[in-house]
Amino acid sequence: MSPLEIVFGIIIIVLSIVLTVCVLMQSGKEKGLSGTITGSAESFFGKNKGKARDKILSRITTVLSFVFAILAVVMYIMIIKMK
């Protein structure tokens, strides 16, 4: 394995962990167990703060998943060219 493949592998592993955490931090449509884990408040300001946080987490998730997919394709192409 080349050093570049090792670096890409480490980046993909870190991205997958961060992506998983971002997805788990988002609140779902239902306010069941996820609402108690994240500590959502019942006040007006708490609800708006949660929506803003979910919007930011959604954007981060979108960007990270795009970067993850691109890196996976680049790494696949690198492995194919090495053979």
mmCIF file of N, CA and C in Angstrom:
data_model
loop_
_atom_site.group_PDB
_atom_site.id
_atom_site.type_symbol
_atom_site.label_atom_id
_atom_site.label_comp_id
_atom_site.label_asym_id
_atom_site.label_seq_id
_atom_site.Cartn_x
_atom_site.Cartn_y
_atom_site.Cartn_z
ATOM 1 N N MET A 1 0.838 -1.181 0.000
ATOM 2 C CA MET A 1 0.000 0.000 0.000
ATOM 3 C C MET A 1 0.887 1.251 0.000
ATOM 4 N N SER A 2 0.470 2.193 -0.768
ATOM 5 C CA SER A 2 1.209 3.447 -0.829
ATOM 6 C C SER A 2 0.785 4.349 0.330
ATOM 7 N N PRO A 3 1.638 5.310 0.669
ATOM 8 C CA PRO A 3 1.267 6.246 1.748
ATOM 9 C C PRO A 3 -0.005 7.036 1.440
ATOM 10 N N LEU A 4 -0.241 7.323 0.179
ATOM 11 C CA LEU A 4 -1.447 8.056 -0.212
ATOM 12 C C LEU A 4 -2.704 7.230 0.071
ATOM 13 N N GLU A 5 -2.640 5.923 -0.186
ATOM 14 C CA GLU A 5 -3.776 5.053 0.103
ATOM 15 C C GLU A 5 -4.035 4.981 1.607
ATOM 16 N N ILE A 6 -2.971 4.958 2.397
ATOM 17 C CA ILE A 6 -3.115 4.915 3.845
ATOM 18 C C ILE A 6 -3.761 6.204 4.348
ATOM 19 N N VAL A 7 -3.328 7.341 3.816
ATOM 20 C CA VAL A 7 -3.905 8.631 4.217
ATOM 21 C C VAL A 7 -5.380 8.696 3.841
ATOM 22 N N PHE A 8 -5.710 8.278 2.606
ATOM 23 C CA PHE A 8 -7.116 8.273 2.188
ATOM 24 C C PHE A 8 -7.940 7.320 3.055
ATOM 25 N N GLY A 9 -7.368 6.176 3.408
ATOM 26 C CA GLY A 9 -8.074 5.227 4.269
ATOM 27 C C GLY A 9 -8.371 5.808 5.635
ATOM 28 N N ILE A 10 -7.392 6.495 6.216
ATOM 29 C CA ILE A 10 -7.595 7.125 7.524
ATOM 30 C C ILE A 10 -8.649 8.218 7.432
ATOM 31 N N ILE A 11 -8.594 9.026 6.369
ATOM 32 C CA ILE A 11 -9.580 10.095 6.194
ATOM 33 C C ILE A 11 -10.982 9.515 6.046
ATOM 34 N N ILE A 12 -11.121 8.423 5.306
ATOM 35 C CA ILE A 12 -12.432 7.796 5.120
ATOM 36 C C ILE A 12 -12.959 7.242 6.439
ATOM 37 N N ILE A 13 -12.087 6.641 7.242
ATOM 38 C CA ILE A 13 -12.517 6.117 8.543
ATOM 39 C C ILE A 13 -12.988 7.251 9.450
ATOM 40 N N VAL A 14 -12.214 8.338 9.504
ATOM 41 C CA VAL A 14 -12.592 9.479 10.342
ATOM 42 C C VAL A 14 -13.899 10.099 9.841
ATOM 43 N N LEU A 15 -14.031 10.256 8.529
ATOM 44 C CA LEU A 15 -15.267 10.812 7.964
ATOM 45 C C LEU A 15 -16.468 9.924 8.286
ATOM 46 N N SER A 16 -16.295 8.619 8.235
ATOM 47 C CA SER A 16 -17.420 7.738 8.520
ATOM 48 C C SER A 16 -17.860 7.861 9.977
ATOM 49 N N ILE A 17 -16.904 8.014 10.895
ATOM 50 C CA ILE A 17 -17.257 8.187 12.309
ATOM 51 C C ILE A 17 -17.968 9.514 12.531
ATOM 52 N N VAL A 18 -17.425 10.591 11.958
ATOM 53 C CA VAL A 18 -18.038 11.914 12.123
ATOM 54 C C VAL A 18 -19.415 11.955 11.465
ATOM 55 N N LEU A 19 -19.549 11.323 10.315
ATOM 56 C CA LEU A 19 -20.837 11.277 9.622
ATOM 57 C C LEU A 19 -21.870 10.518 10.450
ATOM 58 N N THR A 20 -21.472 9.424 11.057
ATOM 59 C CA THR A 20 -22.378 8.654 11.908
ATOM 60 C C THR A 20 -22.830 9.484 13.101
ATOM 61 N N VAL A 21 -21.905 10.197 13.726
ATOM 62 C CA VAL A 21 -22.247 11.040 14.875
ATOM 63 C C VAL A 21 -23.203 12.156 14.459
ATOM 64 N N CYS A 22 -22.955 12.770 13.306
ATOM 65 C CA CYS A 22 -23.837 13.850 12.831
ATOM 66 C C CYS A 22 -25.245 13.340 12.567
ATOM 67 N N VAL A 23 -25.352 12.166 11.995
ATOM 68 C CA VAL A 23 -26.678 11.607 11.720
ATOM 69 C C VAL A 23 -27.396 11.268 13.020
ATOM 70 N N LEU A 24 -26.674 10.714 13.987
ATOM 71 C CA LEU A 24 -27.302 10.355 15.254
ATOM 72 C C LEU A 24 -27.692 11.568 16.090
ATOM 73 N N MET A 25 -27.021 12.688 15.899
ATOM 74 C CA MET A 25 -27.342 13.893 16.661
ATOM 75 C C MET A 25 -28.587 14.598 16.143
ATOM 76 N N GLN A 26 -28.995 14.304 14.915
ATOM 77 C CA GLN A 26 -30.180 14.946 14.354
ATOM 78 C C GLN A 26 -31.431 14.367 14.993
ATOM 79 N N SER A 27 -32.391 15.235 15.254
ATOM 80 C CA SER A 27 -33.648 14.732 15.809
ATOM 81 C C SER A 27 -34.527 14.263 14.663
ATOM 82 N N GLY A 28 -35.275 13.220 14.929
ATOM 83 C CA GLY A 28 -36.149 12.662 13.916
ATOM 84 C C GLY A 28 -37.467 13.397 13.859
ATOM 85 N N LYS A 29 -38.360 12.891 13.045
ATOM 86 C CA LYS A 29 -39.693 13.484 12.935
ATOM 87 C C LYS A 29 -40.499 13.242 14.206
ATOM 88 N N GLU A 30 -40.257 12.116 14.866
ATOM 89 C CA GLU A 30 -40.974 11.804 16.092
ATOM 90 C C GLU A 30 -40.143 12.275 17.272
ATOM 91 N N LYS A 31 -40.805 12.753 18.278
ATOM 92 C CA LYS A 31 -40.108 13.225 19.479
ATOM 93 C C LYS A 31 -40.189 12.157 20.562
ATOM 94 N N GLY A 32 -39.660 10.997 20.279
ATOM 95 C CA GLY A 32 -39.678 9.919 21.249
ATOM 96 C C GLY A 32 -38.389 9.914 22.051
ATOM 97 N N LEU A 33 -37.664 8.819 21.957
ATOM 98 C CA LEU A 33 -36.437 8.649 22.713
ATOM 99 C C LEU A 33 -35.358 9.630 22.264
ATOM 100 N N SER A 34 -35.317 9.973 20.976
ATOM 101 C CA SER A 34 -34.281 10.890 20.493
ATOM 102 C C SER A 34 -34.411 12.270 21.121
ATOM 103 N N GLY A 35 -35.630 12.693 21.415
ATOM 104 C CA GLY A 35 -35.827 13.995 22.050
ATOM 105 C C GLY A 35 -35.300 14.025 23.470
ATOM 106 N N THR A 36 -35.404 12.907 24.167
ATOM 107 C CA THR A 36 -34.899 12.873 25.538
ATOM 108 C C THR A 36 -33.393 12.750 25.568
ATOM 109 N N ILE A 37 -32.819 12.084 24.602
ATOM 110 C CA ILE A 37 -31.360 11.937 24.560
ATOM 111 C C ILE A 37 -30.695 13.264 24.236
ATOM 112 N N THR A 38 -31.223 13.978 23.250
ATOM 113 C CA THR A 38 -30.613 15.245 22.859
ATOM 114 C C THR A 38 -30.998 16.374 23.787
ATOM 115 N N GLY A 39 -31.982 16.189 24.628
ATOM 116 C CA GLY A 39 -32.363 17.217 25.593
ATOM 117 C C GLY A 39 -33.154 18.349 24.991
ATOM 118 N N SER A 40 -34.099 18.039 24.151
ATOM 119 C CA SER A 40 -34.890 19.111 23.539
ATOM 120 C C SER A 40 -35.771 19.775 24.583
ATOM 121 N N ALA A 41 -35.876 21.078 24.507
ATOM 122 C CA ALA A 41 -36.664 21.842 25.470
ATOM 123 C C ALA A 41 -38.072 22.024 24.934
ATOM 124 N N GLU A 42 -38.999 22.298 25.825
ATOM 125 C CA GLU A 42 -40.394 22.477 25.440
ATOM 126 C C GLU A 42 -40.751 23.939 25.223
ATOM 127 N N SER A 43 -39.829 24.862 25.441
ATOM 128 C CA SER A 43 -40.139 26.272 25.275
ATOM 129 C C SER A 43 -40.032 26.676 23.806
ATOM 130 N N PHE A 44 -40.530 27.853 23.504
ATOM 131 C CA PHE A 44 -40.498 28.356 22.123
ATOM 132 C C PHE A 44 -39.068 28.506 21.635
ATOM 133 N N PHE A 45 -38.205 29.102 22.468
ATOM 134 C CA PHE A 45 -36.825 29.332 22.056
ATOM 135 C C PHE A 45 -36.073 28.028 21.928
ATOM 136 N N GLY A 46 -36.385 27.071 22.771
ATOM 137 C CA GLY A 46 -35.746 25.762 22.685
ATOM 138 C C GLY A 46 -36.096 25.042 21.398
ATOM 139 N N LYS A 47 -37.354 25.183 20.978
ATOM 140 C CA LYS A 47 -37.777 24.538 19.736
ATOM 141 C C LYS A 47 -37.074 25.167 18.533
ATOM 142 N N ASN A 48 -36.972 26.480 18.511
ATOM 143 C CA ASN A 48 -36.293 27.144 17.394
ATOM 144 C C ASN A 48 -34.811 26.842 17.386
ATOM 145 N N LYS A 49 -34.225 26.756 18.566
ATOM 146 C CA LYS A 49 -32.804 26.446 18.642
ATOM 147 C C LYS A 49 -32.553 25.042 18.099
ATOM 148 N N GLY A 50 -33.454 24.117 18.404
ATOM 149 C CA GLY A 50 -33.323 22.756 17.911
ATOM 150 C C GLY A 50 -33.441 22.686 16.404
ATOM 151 N N LYS A 51 -34.353 23.475 15.845
ATOM 152 C CA LYS A 51 -34.524 23.487 14.392
ATOM 153 C C LYS A 51 -33.291 24.057 13.703
ATOM 154 N N ALA A 52 -32.698 25.090 14.289
ATOM 155 C CA ALA A 52 -31.489 25.676 13.700
ATOM 156 C C ALA A 52 -30.346 24.678 13.769
ATOM 157 N N ARG A 53 -30.240 23.973 14.896
ATOM 158 C CA ARG A 53 -29.182 22.979 15.027
ATOM 159 C C ARG A 53 -29.377 21.840 14.032
ATOM 160 N N ASP A 54 -30.622 21.417 13.847
ATOM 161 C CA ASP A 54 -30.902 20.356 12.886
ATOM 162 C C ASP A 54 -30.583 20.793 11.458
ATOM 163 N N LYS A 55 -30.833 22.059 11.164
ATOM 164 C CA LYS A 55 -30.522 22.559 9.822
ATOM 165 C C LYS A 55 -29.015 22.546 9.587
ATOM 166 N N ILE A 56 -28.247 22.963 10.590
ATOM 167 C CA ILE A 56 -26.785 22.962 10.473
ATOM 168 C C ILE A 56 -26.273 21.530 10.364
ATOM 169 N N LEU A 57 -26.799 20.641 11.204
ATOM 170 C CA LEU A 57 -26.376 19.247 11.150
ATOM 171 C C LEU A 57 -26.738 18.605 9.814
ATOM 172 N N SER A 58 -27.870 18.993 9.259
ATOM 173 C CA SER A 58 -28.272 18.461 7.957
ATOM 174 C C SER A 58 -27.308 18.904 6.866
ATOM 175 N N ARG A 59 -26.902 20.161 6.906
ATOM 176 C CA ARG A 59 -25.937 20.648 5.911
ATOM 177 C C ARG A 59 -24.589 19.974 6.079
ATOM 178 N N ILE A 60 -24.140 19.814 7.329
ATOM 179 C CA ILE A 60 -22.863 19.142 7.583
ATOM 180 C C ILE A 60 -22.924 17.700 7.092
ATOM 181 N N THR A 61 -24.044 17.031 7.344
ATOM 182 C CA THR A 61 -24.213 15.651 6.900
ATOM 183 C C THR A 61 -24.164 15.556 5.381
ATOM 184 N N THR A 62 -24.809 16.497 4.708
ATOM 185 C CA THR A 62 -24.798 16.494 3.243
ATOM 186 C C THR A 62 -23.388 16.677 2.698
ATOM 187 N N VAL A 63 -22.660 17.639 3.238
ATOM 188 C CA VAL A 63 -21.299 17.906 2.765
ATOM 189 C C VAL A 63 -20.387 16.720 3.056
ATOM 190 N N LEU A 64 -20.459 16.191 4.269
ATOM 191 C CA LEU A 64 -19.606 15.065 4.641
ATOM 192 C C LEU A 64 -19.900 13.822 3.808
ATOM 193 N N SER A 65 -21.176 13.578 3.520
ATOM 194 C CA SER A 65 -21.506 12.410 2.702
ATOM 195 C C SER A 65 -21.017 12.579 1.269
ATOM 196 N N PHE A 66 -21.080 13.797 0.756
ATOM 197 C CA PHE A 66 -20.559 14.057 -0.586
ATOM 198 C C PHE A 66 -19.044 13.838 -0.622
ATOM 199 N N VAL A 67 -18.325 14.386 0.364
ATOM 200 C CA VAL A 67 -16.867 14.216 0.432
ATOM 201 C C VAL A 67 -16.514 12.739 0.608
ATOM 202 N N PHE A 68 -17.284 12.031 1.444
ATOM 203 C CA PHE A 68 -17.054 10.606 1.671
ATOM 204 C C PHE A 68 -17.199 9.825 0.366
ATOM 205 N N ALA A 69 -18.246 10.110 -0.388
ATOM 206 C CA ALA A 69 -18.485 9.406 -1.648
ATOM 207 C C ALA A 69 -17.380 9.696 -2.658
ATOM 208 N N ILE A 70 -16.972 10.947 -2.758
ATOM 209 C CA ILE A 70 -15.898 11.309 -3.695
ATOM 210 C C ILE A 70 -14.591 10.609 -3.318
ATOM 211 N N LEU A 71 -14.249 10.621 -2.029
ATOM 212 C CA LEU A 71 -13.025 9.952 -1.581
ATOM 213 C C LEU A 71 -13.081 8.446 -1.816
ATOM 214 N N ALA A 72 -14.253 7.839 -1.632
ATOM 215 C CA ALA A 72 -14.391 6.409 -1.880
ATOM 216 C C ALA A 72 -14.159 6.088 -3.356
ATOM 217 N N VAL A 73 -14.698 6.917 -4.241
ATOM 218 C CA VAL A 73 -14.506 6.699 -5.677
ATOM 219 C C VAL A 73 -13.037 6.911 -6.058
ATOM 220 N N VAL A 74 -12.414 7.963 -5.521
ATOM 221 C CA VAL A 74 -11.003 8.230 -5.818
ATOM 222 C C VAL A 74 -10.133 7.077 -5.326
ATOM 223 N N MET A 75 -10.415 6.581 -4.143
ATOM 224 C CA MET A 75 -9.627 5.475 -3.607
ATOM 225 C C MET A 75 -9.843 4.209 -4.428
ATOM 226 N N TYR A 76 -11.056 3.972 -4.885
ATOM 227 C CA TYR A 76 -11.340 2.827 -5.738
ATOM 228 C C TYR A 76 -10.542 2.918 -7.043
ATOM 229 N N ILE A 77 -10.522 4.097 -7.639
ATOM 230 C CA ILE A 77 -9.772 4.291 -8.887
ATOM 231 C C ILE A 77 -8.278 4.081 -8.652
ATOM 232 N N MET A 78 -7.783 4.572 -7.510
ATOM 233 C CA MET A 78 -6.364 4.374 -7.195
ATOM 234 C C MET A 78 -6.016 2.893 -7.031
ATOM 235 N N ILE A 79 -6.897 2.140 -6.394
ATOM 236 C CA ILE A 79 -6.638 0.707 -6.199
ATOM 237 C C ILE A 79 -6.682 -0.035 -7.522
ATOM 238 N N ILE A 80 -7.619 0.322 -8.402
ATOM 239 C CA ILE A 80 -7.714 -0.328 -9.710
ATOM 240 C C ILE A 80 -6.467 -0.055 -10.537
ATOM 241 N N LYS A 81 -5.950 1.184 -10.483
ATOM 242 C CA LYS A 81 -4.763 1.533 -11.276
ATOM 243 C C LYS A 81 -3.514 0.858 -10.737
ATOM 244 N N MET A 82 -3.485 0.532 -9.440
ATOM 245 C CA MET A 82 -2.318 -0.112 -8.856
ATOM 246 C C MET A 82 -2.204 -1.572 -9.327
ATOM 247 N N LYS A 83 -3.328 -2.198 -9.643
ATOM 248 C CA LYS A 83 -3.291 -3.598 -10.082
ATOM 249 C C LYS A 83 -2.925 -3.674 -11.495
#
